């Protein structure tokens, strides 16, 4: 009986260790050329409230070299990345779910994919390096209309469609997959292998 107890306890401790372990990296420290505009650290988002306590954007360590490659290729075209969101604490996900009960746009905080909670989802757009302005896209960030869908064409001008294609092409090329309902949202391929985290921003360096 004691052996079974010890074995069970060891298994539990290993699982807890895996759940609490992470390799979250501050994107700005890893690559200062990438623009960070963390919308949920401001009131400029669909909630109208400041949800995040820090204006620091974190991703899993494996994401960093992918973003480096994307940024380098974009810079050669006079363009760059602007990131709106990446790792998201569970308490923030709960706050979003309390407002939008629709898994097409917001993951349930305790079930489903929860890719932002894993630190392997990126909400991103493109900017012109000369002007610093965002390229025209089909909608603004956090738009829940059909126009925001990754392949939507109705009511969208050609320039916005072309810019969206450019973003999708380079993200897919470097290991990301677009989400159907949000043109700005991309998940790292094989996101399933990363654990769901529950780490507050205050607990991150």
N, CA, C and O of each residue as an XYZ file, in Angstrom:
820
protein
N       0.822     -1.202      0.000
C       0.000      0.000      0.000
C       0.865      1.264      0.000
O       0.580      2.225     -0.715
N       1.935      1.247      0.820
C       2.833      2.392      0.902
C       3.511      2.647     -0.439
O       3.685      3.795     -0.847
N       3.896      1.557     -1.130
C       4.542      1.705     -2.435
C       3.593      2.349     -3.442
O       3.994      3.201     -4.235
N       2.328      1.927     -3.397
C       1.328      2.491     -4.308
C       1.140      3.980     -4.019
O       1.044      4.797     -4.935
N       1.090      4.321     -2.708
C       0.925      5.718     -2.309
C       2.089      6.574     -2.799
O       1.893      7.659     -3.347
N       3.312      6.061     -2.591
C       4.497      6.804     -3.016
C       4.523      6.982     -4.527
O       4.886      8.045     -5.031
N       4.137      5.935     -5.241
C       4.111      6.003     -6.703
C       3.091      7.029     -7.185
O       3.352      7.805     -8.103
N       1.918      7.013     -6.542
C       0.860      7.965     -6.905
C       1.289      9.391     -6.596
O       1.054     10.303     -7.389
N       1.918      9.580     -5.446
C       2.392     10.903     -5.042
C       3.446     11.415     -6.012
O       3.425     12.582     -6.401
N       4.368     10.540     -6.402
C       5.420     10.922     -7.334
C       4.824     11.341     -8.677
O       5.234     12.340     -9.269
N       3.856     10.566     -9.144
C       3.193     10.894    -10.409
C       2.514     12.252    -10.323
O       2.589     13.058    -11.250
N       1.848     12.496     -9.193
C       1.162     13.774     -8.985
C       2.151     14.935     -8.997
O       1.900     15.963     -9.626
N       3.269     14.771     -8.305
C       4.268     15.833     -8.235
C       4.879     16.119     -9.599
O       5.145     17.273     -9.937
N       5.098     15.076    -10.374
C       5.633     15.254    -11.726
C       4.648     16.037    -12.587
O       5.039     16.939    -13.327
N       3.363     15.683    -12.483
C       2.336     16.378    -13.262
C       2.239     17.841    -12.862
O       2.120     18.716    -13.720
N       2.290     18.110    -11.566
C       2.250     19.492    -11.085
C       3.450     20.265    -11.598
O       3.325     21.417    -12.014
N       4.618     19.628    -11.568
C       5.836     20.264    -12.055
C       5.724     20.616    -13.526
O       6.132     21.700    -13.945
N       5.166     19.695    -14.317
C       5.011     19.938    -15.752
C       4.033     21.070    -16.020
O       4.246     21.890    -16.913
N       2.954     21.110    -15.236
C       1.953     22.147    -15.428
C       2.495     23.521    -15.060
O       2.127     24.521    -15.675
N       3.363     23.572    -14.067
C       3.886     24.848    -13.606
C       5.139     25.286    -14.361
O       5.557     26.440    -14.260
N       5.730     24.374    -15.111
C       6.936     24.729    -15.845
C       6.564     25.509    -17.087
O       5.488     25.317    -17.653
N       7.446     26.379    -17.505
C       7.194     27.146    -18.715
C       8.509     27.716    -19.226
O       9.511     27.756    -18.512
N       8.479     28.145    -20.452
C       9.624     28.829    -21.045
C       9.115     30.086    -21.733
O       9.392     30.317    -22.910
N       8.371     30.891    -20.994
C       7.809     32.114    -21.548
C       8.880     33.194    -21.648
O       9.623     33.450    -20.701
N       8.937     33.817    -22.814
C       9.957     34.814    -23.111
C       9.296     36.146    -23.446
O       8.279     36.181    -24.138
N       9.869     37.231    -22.959
C       9.426     38.584    -23.307
C       9.850     38.866    -24.751
O      11.043     38.947    -25.041
N       8.888     39.015    -25.648
C       9.195     39.203    -27.072
C      10.074     40.428    -27.291
O      11.015     40.382    -28.083
N       9.779     41.508    -26.606
C      10.514     42.761    -26.816
C      11.982     42.616    -26.437
O      12.852     43.203    -27.080
N      12.261     41.839    -25.398
C      13.651     41.601    -25.016
C      14.345     40.700    -26.028
O      15.529     40.872    -26.316
N      13.603     39.739    -26.564
C      14.179     38.796    -27.527
C      14.422     39.450    -28.877
O      15.418     39.161    -29.541
N      13.513     40.333    -29.284
C      13.649     41.018    -30.577
C      13.058     42.421    -30.457
O      11.856     42.604    -30.651
N      13.895     43.414    -30.136
C      13.416     44.787    -29.928
C      12.812     45.436    -31.170
O      12.143     46.464    -31.061
N      13.036     44.854    -32.351
C      12.505     45.465    -33.577
C      11.017     45.167    -33.781
O      10.359     45.831    -34.581
N      10.491     44.185    -33.072
C       9.071     43.847    -33.198
C       8.245     44.805    -32.337
O       8.517     44.978    -31.149
N       7.241     45.419    -32.947
C       6.392     46.366    -32.236
C       5.358     45.614    -31.396
O       4.682     44.706    -31.880
N       5.253     46.011    -30.138
C       4.274     45.419    -29.229
C       3.215     46.464    -28.889
O       3.531     47.554    -28.412
N       1.969     46.119    -29.139
C       0.837     46.988    -28.807
C      -0.198     46.117    -28.102
O      -1.222     45.750    -28.679
N       0.087     45.802    -26.864
C      -0.719     44.838    -26.113
C      -2.065     45.479    -25.752
O      -2.180     46.188    -24.753
N      -3.064     45.219    -26.575
C      -4.349     45.907    -26.460
C      -5.056     45.647    -25.135
O      -5.771     46.516    -24.635
N      -4.866     44.476    -24.570
C      -5.564     44.165    -23.321
C      -4.879     44.780    -22.102
O      -5.361     44.637    -20.979
N      -3.764     45.460    -22.322
C      -3.135     46.247    -21.265
C      -3.616     47.692    -21.340
O      -3.148     48.553    -20.593
N      -4.559     47.950    -22.253
C      -5.171     49.265    -22.428
C      -6.695     49.085    -22.414
O      -7.199     47.986    -22.183
N      -7.404     50.167    -22.663
C      -8.866     50.085    -22.786
C      -9.286     49.949    -24.243
O     -10.477     49.912    -24.552
N      -8.297     49.874    -25.143
C      -8.584     49.791    -26.578
C      -8.779     48.333    -26.999
O      -7.974     47.779    -27.748
N      -9.846     47.728    -26.511
C     -10.175     46.342    -26.830
C     -11.678     46.147    -26.665
O     -12.377     47.066    -26.237
N     -12.175     44.977    -26.997
C     -13.624     44.772    -27.025
C     -14.295     44.877    -25.659
O     -15.507     45.073    -25.583
N     -13.522     44.749    -24.577
C     -14.104     44.870    -23.239
C     -14.227     46.324    -22.799
O     -15.047     46.657    -21.944
N     -13.399     47.189    -23.394
C     -13.364     48.584    -22.977
C     -12.676     48.772    -21.644
O     -12.730     49.853    -21.057
N     -12.018     47.703    -21.156
C     -11.353     47.744    -19.861
C      -9.898     47.294    -19.981
O      -9.532     46.567    -20.904
N      -9.086     47.737    -19.040
C      -7.701     47.278    -18.963
C      -7.701     45.933    -18.240
O      -7.983     45.861    -17.044
N      -7.383     44.871    -18.979
C      -7.441     43.512    -18.427
C      -6.080     43.049    -17.913
O      -5.996     42.441    -16.846
N      -5.017     43.332    -18.663
C      -3.671     42.901    -18.279
C      -3.034     43.913    -17.335
O      -3.266     45.116    -17.457
N      -2.245     43.431    -16.410
C      -1.576     44.298    -15.439
C      -0.215     44.787    -15.928
O       0.373     45.700    -15.348
N       0.284     44.161    -17.014
C       1.594     44.550    -17.544
C       1.523     44.661    -19.064
O       0.847     43.871    -19.722
N       2.217     45.636    -19.605
C       2.281     45.803    -21.054
C       3.507     45.070    -21.601
O       4.340     45.649    -22.298
N       3.591     43.793    -21.267
C       4.705     42.958    -21.714
C       4.124     41.725    -22.387
O       3.222     41.080    -21.851
N       4.644     41.405    -23.558
C       4.090     40.333    -24.383
C       4.988     39.098    -24.306
O       6.164     39.155    -24.666
N       4.430     37.987    -23.838
C       5.197     36.760    -23.651
C       4.768     35.675    -24.639
O       3.602     35.587    -25.023
N       5.743     34.851    -25.040
C       5.474     33.663    -25.857
C       6.366     32.526    -25.371
O       7.343     32.751    -24.657
N       6.022     31.316    -25.762
C       6.912     30.194    -25.492
C       8.227     30.395    -26.251
O       8.250     30.977    -27.336
N       9.302     29.911    -25.669
C      10.641     30.100    -26.234
C      10.734     29.631    -27.685
O      11.443     30.239    -28.486
N      10.030     28.565    -28.026
C      10.081     28.029    -29.391
C       9.534     28.999    -30.431
O       9.848     28.885    -31.615
N       8.720     29.949    -29.991
C       8.114     30.916    -30.910
C       9.121     31.972    -31.365
O       9.026     32.488    -32.478
N      10.075     32.287    -30.511
C      10.996     33.403    -30.763
C      11.759     33.283    -32.081
O      11.745     34.236    -32.861
N      12.427     32.157    -32.370
C      13.144     32.068    -33.650
C      12.220     32.158    -34.862
O      12.635     32.625    -35.922
N      10.975     31.717    -34.715
C      10.018     31.833    -35.812
C       9.701     33.302    -36.077
O       9.669     33.740    -37.227
N       9.467     34.055    -35.008
C       9.195     35.482    -35.155
C      10.407     36.228    -35.699
O      10.265     37.164    -36.486
N      11.596     35.813    -35.279
C      12.827     36.421    -35.800
C      12.910     36.257    -37.314
O      13.233     37.205    -38.031
N      12.620     35.062    -37.791
C      12.688     34.781    -39.229
C      11.636     35.579    -39.995
O      11.909     36.106    -41.074
N      10.444     35.661    -39.435
C       9.371     36.424    -40.071
C       9.739     37.899    -40.147
O       9.589     38.534    -41.190
N      10.221     38.435    -39.032
C      10.576     39.856    -38.989
C      11.696     40.182    -39.973
O      11.658     41.216    -40.640
N      12.676     39.317    -40.063
C      13.795     39.528    -40.989
C      13.312     39.563    -42.429
O      13.723     40.423    -43.208
N      12.441     38.629    -42.781
C      11.922     38.575    -44.150
C      11.047     39.788    -44.455
O      11.111     40.346    -45.550
N      10.236     40.189    -43.491
C       9.379     41.359    -43.686
C      10.193     42.637    -43.833
O       9.875     43.492    -44.659
N      11.248     42.762    -43.024
C      12.088     43.957    -43.085
C      12.686     44.171    -44.461
O      12.883     45.308    -44.890
N      12.975     43.087    -45.150
C      13.514     43.175    -46.509
C      12.491     43.748    -47.487
O      12.841     44.199    -48.577
N      11.215     43.722    -47.077
C      10.133     44.271    -47.897
C       9.667     45.630    -47.378
O       8.681     46.186    -47.862
N      10.386     46.155    -46.388
C       9.992     47.432    -45.801
C       8.828     47.321    -44.837
O       8.147     48.308    -44.557
N       8.600     46.115    -44.327
C       7.477     45.857    -43.430
C       7.954     45.287    -42.094
O       9.127     44.948    -41.938
N       7.049     45.187    -41.150
C       7.380     44.608    -39.854
C       6.144     44.089    -39.155
O       5.021     44.293    -39.615
N       6.361     43.418    -38.040
C       5.269     42.861    -37.240
C       4.827     43.831    -36.151
O       5.639     44.550    -35.568
N       3.537     43.834    -35.893
C       2.991     44.468    -34.691
C       2.123     43.420    -34.002
O       1.177     42.895    -34.590
N       2.457     43.124    -32.750
C       1.748     42.074    -32.013
C       0.785     42.692    -31.004
O       1.156     43.562    -30.215
N      -0.453     42.226    -31.049
C      -1.506     42.713    -30.163
C      -1.714     41.830    -28.944
O      -2.155     42.309    -27.899
N      -1.403     40.552    -29.066
C      -1.596     39.641    -27.938
C      -0.844     38.344    -28.188
O      -0.610     37.956    -29.332
N      -0.470     37.682    -27.102
C       0.194     36.373    -27.201
C      -0.215     35.560    -25.969
O      -1.375     35.164    -25.858
N       0.729     35.300    -25.029
C       0.339     34.543    -23.835
C      -0.741     35.295    -23.060
O      -0.687     36.515    -22.905
N      -1.712     34.541    -22.585
C      -2.841     35.132    -21.857
C      -3.084     34.350    -20.567
O      -3.323     33.144    -20.625
N      -3.029     34.998    -19.411
C      -3.318     34.308    -18.150
C      -4.763     33.812    -18.093
O      -5.649     34.363    -18.746
N      -4.980     32.778    -17.312
C      -6.308     32.169    -17.224
C      -7.356     33.155    -16.714
O      -8.497     33.133    -17.177
N      -6.990     34.009    -15.777
C      -7.960     34.957    -15.230
C      -8.438     35.936    -16.295
O      -9.584     36.384    -16.259
N      -7.562     36.272    -17.246
C      -7.961     37.143    -18.349
C      -8.906     36.404    -19.290
O      -9.889     36.968    -19.771
N      -8.593     35.129    -19.549
C      -9.461     34.318    -20.407
C     -10.857     34.208    -19.798
O     -11.857     34.248    -20.515
N     -10.919     34.070    -18.496
C     -12.211     34.000    -17.811
C     -12.979     35.307    -17.976
O     -14.191     35.302    -18.191
N     -12.264     36.426    -17.873
C     -12.907     37.736    -18.030
C     -13.496     37.893    -19.424
O     -14.586     38.443    -19.584
N     -12.768     37.406    -20.443
C     -13.273     37.478    -21.814
C     -14.495     36.584    -21.995
O     -15.477     36.971    -22.629
N     -14.417     35.382    -21.428
C     -15.518     34.428    -21.573
C     -16.789     34.936    -20.890
O     -17.897     34.676    -21.358
N     -16.624     35.653    -19.796
C     -17.778     36.209    -19.094
C     -18.529     37.216    -19.964
O     -19.720     37.454    -19.764
N     -17.817     37.805    -20.936
C     -18.421     38.794    -21.829
C     -18.910     38.159    -23.119
O     -20.009     38.458    -23.584
N     -18.090     37.275    -23.705
C     -18.419     36.658    -24.994
C     -18.507     35.141    -24.832
O     -17.481     34.462    -24.805
N     -19.703     34.614    -24.727
C     -19.897     33.163    -24.595
C     -20.006     32.537    -25.986
O     -21.047     31.992    -26.351
N     -18.938     32.622    -26.743
C     -18.935     32.082    -28.108
C     -17.546     31.546    -28.413
O     -16.604     32.321    -28.582
N     -17.411     30.219    -28.487
C     -16.103     29.604    -28.685
C     -15.548     29.808    -30.089
O     -14.414     29.415    -30.365
N     -16.328     30.416    -30.981
C     -15.785     30.791    -32.284
C     -14.791     31.945    -32.130
O     -13.903     32.125    -32.963
N     -14.952     32.725    -31.052
C     -14.126     33.910    -30.868
C     -13.328     33.904    -29.564
O     -12.238     34.474    -29.506
N     -13.847     33.278    -28.537
C     -13.161     33.237    -27.241
C     -13.179     31.804    -26.719
O     -14.241     31.196    -26.587
N     -12.000     31.272    -26.425
C     -11.920     29.909    -25.894
C     -12.501     29.846    -24.486
O     -12.345     30.775    -23.693
N     -13.166     28.745    -24.192
C     -13.653     28.525    -22.832
C     -12.439     28.434    -21.905
O     -11.461     27.772    -22.251
N     -12.477     29.081    -20.741
C     -11.297     29.114    -19.861
C     -10.891     27.782    -19.250
O      -9.759     27.641    -18.787
N     -11.791     26.799    -19.238
C     -11.449     25.524    -18.597
C     -11.556     24.324    -19.523
O     -11.373     23.192    -19.074
N     -11.846     24.533    -20.794
C     -11.907     23.419    -21.736
C     -11.607     23.918    -23.140
O     -11.573     25.124    -23.387
N     -11.391     22.989    -24.051
C     -11.110     23.382    -25.425
C      -9.627     23.622    -25.672
O      -8.779     23.182    -24.895
N      -9.324     24.316    -26.749
C      -7.946     24.473    -27.214
C      -7.116     25.379    -26.309
O      -6.003     25.023    -25.921
N      -7.641     26.520    -25.980
C      -6.963     27.479    -25.080
C      -5.511     27.726    -25.491
O      -4.591     27.587    -24.685
N      -5.328     28.087    -26.740
C      -3.974     28.212    -27.287
C      -3.241     29.428    -26.722
O      -2.028     29.376    -26.516
N      -3.960     30.516    -26.471
C      -3.315     31.683    -25.856
C      -2.776     31.334    -24.470
O      -1.728     31.839    -24.066
N      -3.483     30.478    -23.746
C      -3.041     30.095    -22.408
C      -1.791     29.220    -22.447
O      -1.122     29.044    -21.429
N      -1.485     28.685    -23.594
C      -0.284     27.862    -23.774
C       0.929     28.703    -24.194
O       2.063     28.225    -24.164
N       0.681     29.946    -24.582
C       1.771     30.818    -25.017
C       2.237     30.573    -26.428
O       3.361     30.928    -26.782
N       1.372     29.957    -27.261
C       1.771     29.640    -28.636
C       0.777     30.186    -29.665
O       0.716     29.703    -30.796
N       0.006     31.191    -29.267
C      -0.893     31.886    -30.193
C      -0.448     33.339    -30.296
O      -0.025     33.946    -29.312
N      -0.552     33.882    -31.502
C      -0.143     35.259    -31.754
C      -1.282     36.011    -32.430
O      -1.842     35.537    -33.419
N      -1.626     37.188    -31.897
C      -2.535     38.110    -32.576
C      -1.658     39.206    -33.166
O      -0.985     39.928    -32.431
N      -1.665     39.332    -34.490
C      -0.622     40.118    -35.145
C      -1.126     40.803    -36.406
O      -2.093     40.360    -37.026
N      -0.459     41.885    -36.775
C      -0.710     42.549    -38.047
C       0.620     43.021    -38.622
O       1.681     42.752    -38.058
N       0.555     43.727    -39.750
C       1.755     44.219    -40.424
C       1.812     45.738    -40.370
O       0.780     46.409    -40.376
N       3.030     46.275    -40.317
C       3.214     47.724    -40.361
C       4.190     48.102    -41.469
O       5.019     47.297    -41.894
N       4.070     49.340    -41.923
C       5.010     49.935    -42.872
C       6.151     50.533    -42.058
O       5.911     51.386    -41.203
N       7.373     50.111    -42.301
C       8.505     50.577    -41.497
C       8.772     52.065    -41.655
O       9.222     52.712    -40.709
N       8.506     52.617    -42.823
C       8.770     54.041    -43.057
C       7.815     54.929    -42.266
O       8.228     55.930    -41.681
N       6.556     54.561    -42.252
C       5.545     55.391    -41.598
C       5.193     54.914    -40.188
O       4.700     55.684    -39.364
N       5.455     53.637    -39.927
C       5.069     53.058    -38.649
C       3.592     52.727    -38.566
O       3.109     52.271    -37.529
N       2.876     52.957    -39.654
C       1.431     52.723    -39.662
C       1.100     51.276    -40.025
O       1.844     50.605    -40.741
N      -0.027     50.826    -39.515
C      -0.501     49.483    -39.846
C      -0.978     49.432    -41.291
O      -1.560     50.391    -41.796
N      -0.728     48.307    -41.949
C      -1.275     48.100    -43.283
C      -2.790     47.917    -43.174
O      -3.301     47.411    -42.175
N      -3.480     48.334    -44.208
C      -4.934     48.188    -44.232
C      -5.311     46.712    -44.209
O      -4.815     45.926    -45.017
N      -6.179     46.343    -43.294
C      -6.682     44.976    -43.181
C      -8.208     45.000    -43.243
O      -8.804     46.074    -43.160
N      -8.851     43.846    -43.386
C     -10.307     43.809    -43.530
C     -11.087     44.455    -42.389
O     -12.143     45.046    -42.615
N     -10.570     44.344    -41.158
C     -11.238     44.926    -39.986
C     -10.187     45.386    -38.987
O      -8.990     45.159    -39.166
N     -10.657     46.032    -37.944
C      -9.812     46.323    -36.799
C      -9.651     45.052    -35.965
O     -10.348     44.062    -36.186
N      -8.736     45.091    -35.017
C      -8.552     43.997    -34.060
C      -9.814     43.828    -33.210
O     -10.521     44.801    -32.944
N     -10.092     42.611    -32.791
C     -11.241     42.308    -31.933
C     -12.581     42.600    -32.598
O     -13.541     42.992    -31.935
N     -12.635     42.410    -33.892
C     -13.898     42.562    -34.610
C     -14.542     41.180    -34.722
O     -13.889     40.231    -35.158
N     -15.793     41.057    -34.340
C     -16.461     39.754    -34.323
C     -17.427     39.555    -35.491
O     -18.300     38.690    -35.440
N     -17.267     40.356    -36.538
C     -18.142     40.230    -37.704
C     -17.578     39.215    -38.691
O     -16.456     38.735    -38.531
N     -18.368     38.894    -39.711
C     -17.922     37.961    -40.746
C     -16.739     38.517    -41.530
O     -15.948     37.750    -42.078
N     -16.608     39.840    -41.590
C     -15.481     40.445    -42.306
C     -14.139     40.055    -41.690
O     -13.112     40.060    -42.370
N     -14.153     39.721    -40.418
C     -12.910     39.362    -39.726
C     -12.459     37.940    -40.019
O     -11.346     37.556    -39.657
N     -13.304     37.159    -40.665
C     -12.933     35.775    -40.976
C     -11.743     35.734    -41.934
O     -11.594     36.599    -42.797
N     -10.914     34.729    -41.767
C      -9.632     34.656    -42.479
C      -9.763     34.620    -43.995
O      -8.849     35.047    -44.701
N     -10.881     34.119    -44.507
C     -11.058     34.015    -45.961
C     -12.238     34.832    -46.477
O     -12.690     34.623    -47.603
N     -12.735     35.753    -45.673
C     -13.887     36.560    -46.075
C     -13.523     37.514    -47.215
O     -12.426     38.072    -47.250
N     -14.466     37.690    -48.146
C     -14.259     38.576    -49.295
C     -15.335     39.657    -49.396
O     -15.076     40.734    -49.933
N     -16.509     39.391    -48.900
C     -17.646     40.295    -49.037
C     -17.414     41.628    -48.332
O     -17.131     41.675    -47.135
N     -17.539     42.713    -49.102
C     -17.432     44.047    -48.530
C     -16.026     44.472    -48.160
O     -15.848     45.442    -47.423
N     -15.026     43.768    -48.656
C     -13.626     44.080    -48.332
C     -12.903     44.505    -49.600
O     -12.992     43.831    -50.626
N     -12.180     45.632    -49.531
C     -11.497     46.079    -50.747
C     -10.250     45.248    -51.025
O      -9.750     44.545    -50.147
N      -9.765     45.337    -52.232
C      -8.689     44.459    -52.686
C      -7.377     44.681    -51.934
O      -6.630     43.733    -51.694
N      -7.101     45.918    -51.567
C      -5.859     46.204    -50.835
C      -5.828     45.455    -49.504
O      -4.810     44.871    -49.134
N      -6.938     45.479    -48.801
C      -7.019     44.778    -47.513
C      -6.897     43.271    -47.699
O      -6.259     42.588    -46.897
N      -7.510     42.758    -48.757
C      -7.417     41.322    -49.051
C      -5.973     40.932    -49.344
O      -5.490     39.905    -48.869
N      -5.288     41.759    -50.130
C      -3.890     41.480    -50.483
C      -2.991     41.513    -49.247
O      -2.106     40.671    -49.093
N      -3.220     42.483    -48.374
C      -2.416     42.588    -47.155
C      -2.658     41.402    -46.224
O      -1.729     40.891    -45.598
N      -3.897     40.980    -46.144
C      -4.222     39.804    -45.326
C      -3.533     38.558    -45.875
O      -3.004     37.745    -45.117
N      -3.545     38.420    -47.191
C      -2.869     37.283    -47.824
C      -1.373     37.315    -47.544
O      -0.755     36.279    -47.302
N      -0.801     38.510    -47.580
C       0.636     38.653    -47.308
C       0.960     38.193    -45.885
O       1.938     37.480    -45.657
N       0.127     38.611    -44.942
C       0.314     38.203    -43.549
C       0.156     36.696    -43.399
O       0.975     36.044    -42.752
N      -0.881     36.152    -43.986
C      -1.128     34.712    -43.887
C       0.008     33.911    -44.513
O       0.452     32.905    -43.959
N       0.464     34.362    -45.656
C       1.518     33.635    -46.374
C       2.791     33.524    -45.533
O       3.370     32.444    -45.415
N       3.215     34.631    -44.959
C       4.489     34.602    -44.232
C       4.349     33.869    -42.897
O       5.293     33.215    -42.454
N       3.200     33.968    -42.260
C       2.999     33.249    -41.000
C       2.949     31.745    -41.240
O       3.550     30.975    -40.492
N       2.240     31.329    -42.271
C       2.164     29.901    -42.609
C       3.538     29.369    -43.005
O       3.920     28.264    -42.619
N       4.266     30.153    -43.766
C       5.602     29.761    -44.220
C       6.528     29.447    -43.051
O       7.394     28.578    -43.152
N       6.344     30.156    -41.947
C       7.255     30.014    -40.809
C       6.647     29.242    -39.633
O       7.079     29.403    -38.492
N       5.645     28.407    -39.915
C       5.210     27.466    -38.896
C       3.966     27.799    -38.103
O       3.756     27.262    -37.015
N       3.132     28.690    -38.643
C       1.889     29.027    -37.962
C       0.682     28.655    -38.817
O       0.788     28.473    -40.030
N      -0.456     28.550    -38.160
C      -1.702     28.226    -38.858
C      -2.756     29.278    -38.515
O      -2.962     29.583    -37.340
N      -3.428     29.837    -39.527
C      -4.451     30.855    -39.250
C      -5.702     30.264    -38.620
O      -6.001     29.082    -38.791
N      -6.423     31.098    -37.893
C      -7.696     30.713    -37.294
C      -8.822     31.230    -38.186
O      -8.759     32.357    -38.678
N      -9.833     30.423    -38.390
C     -10.894     30.719    -39.356
C     -11.613     32.037    -39.103
O     -11.899     32.770    -40.049
N     -11.908     32.351    -37.855
C     -12.774     33.491    -37.552
C     -12.047     34.798    -37.260
O     -12.689     35.831    -37.074
N     -10.711     34.769    -37.217
C      -9.951     35.981    -36.896
C      -8.727     36.079    -37.798
O      -7.809     35.270    -37.669
N      -8.693     37.031    -38.693
C      -7.576     37.136    -39.639
C      -6.251     37.402    -38.932
O      -5.195     37.068    -39.468
N      -6.284     37.991    -37.754
C      -5.078     38.375    -37.014
C      -4.513     37.253    -36.135
O      -3.400     37.375    -35.623
N      -5.255     36.178    -35.958
C      -4.877     35.140    -34.990
C      -4.202     33.960    -35.684
O      -4.725     33.398    -36.646
N      -3.019     33.597    -35.167
C      -2.263     32.466    -35.706
C      -1.774     31.584    -34.559
O      -1.285     32.076    -33.542
N      -1.915     30.277    -34.744
C      -1.443     29.296    -33.765
C      -0.203     28.592    -34.292
O      -0.104     28.294    -35.483
N       0.735     28.331    -33.400
C       1.897     27.549    -33.792
C       1.455     26.128    -34.145
O       0.630     25.530    -33.455
N       2.015     25.610    -35.222
C       1.755     24.214    -35.569
C       2.204     23.323    -34.399
O       3.211     23.602    -33.749
N       1.463     22.272    -34.148
C       1.735     21.365    -33.023
C       1.550     22.045    -31.666
O       2.244     21.724    -30.701
N       0.615     22.980    -31.605
C       0.346     23.683    -30.351
C      -0.084     22.729    -29.237
O       0.062     23.041    -28.055
N      -0.616     21.567    -29.619
C      -1.146     20.625    -28.621
C      -0.090     20.124    -27.645
O      -0.419     19.715    -26.532
N       1.168     20.150    -28.049
C       2.216     19.585    -27.185
C       2.611     20.523    -26.043
O       3.361     20.134    -25.148
N       2.108     21.751    -26.077
C       2.458     22.717    -25.035
C       1.402     22.707    -23.929
O       0.207     22.659    -24.221
N       1.822     22.751    -22.677
C       0.862     22.683    -21.567
C       0.056     23.966    -21.414
O       0.517     25.051    -21.771
N      -1.131     23.829    -20.889
C      -1.938     24.995    -20.540
C      -1.364     25.581    -19.255
O      -1.182     24.869    -18.267
N      -1.084     26.863    -19.273
C      -0.449     27.525    -18.134
C      -1.467     28.362    -17.362
O      -2.496     28.769    -17.901
N      -1.166     28.604    -16.125
C      -1.982     29.490    -15.295
C      -1.043     30.347    -14.466
O      -0.961     30.220    -13.245
N      -0.340     31.221    -15.165
C       0.676     32.067    -14.538
C       0.289     33.530    -14.730
O       0.101     33.982    -15.860
N       0.173     34.256    -13.649
C      -0.171     35.670    -13.728
C       1.038     36.472    -14.202
O       2.181     36.055    -14.012
N       0.781     37.620    -14.819
C       1.875     38.460    -15.303
C       2.811     38.871    -14.171
O       4.016     39.015    -14.374
N       2.248     39.059    -12.973
C       3.070     39.463    -11.833
C       4.098     38.404    -11.454
O       5.096     38.705    -10.798
N       3.852     37.168    -11.868
C       4.759     36.068    -11.533
C       5.848     35.875    -12.579
O       6.745     35.048    -12.412
N       5.762     36.649    -13.664
C       6.753     36.546    -14.732
C       7.756     37.684    -14.622
O       7.397     38.807    -14.268
N       9.011     37.389    -14.927
C      10.057     38.412    -14.868
C       9.922     39.351    -16.056
O      10.708     40.288    -16.195
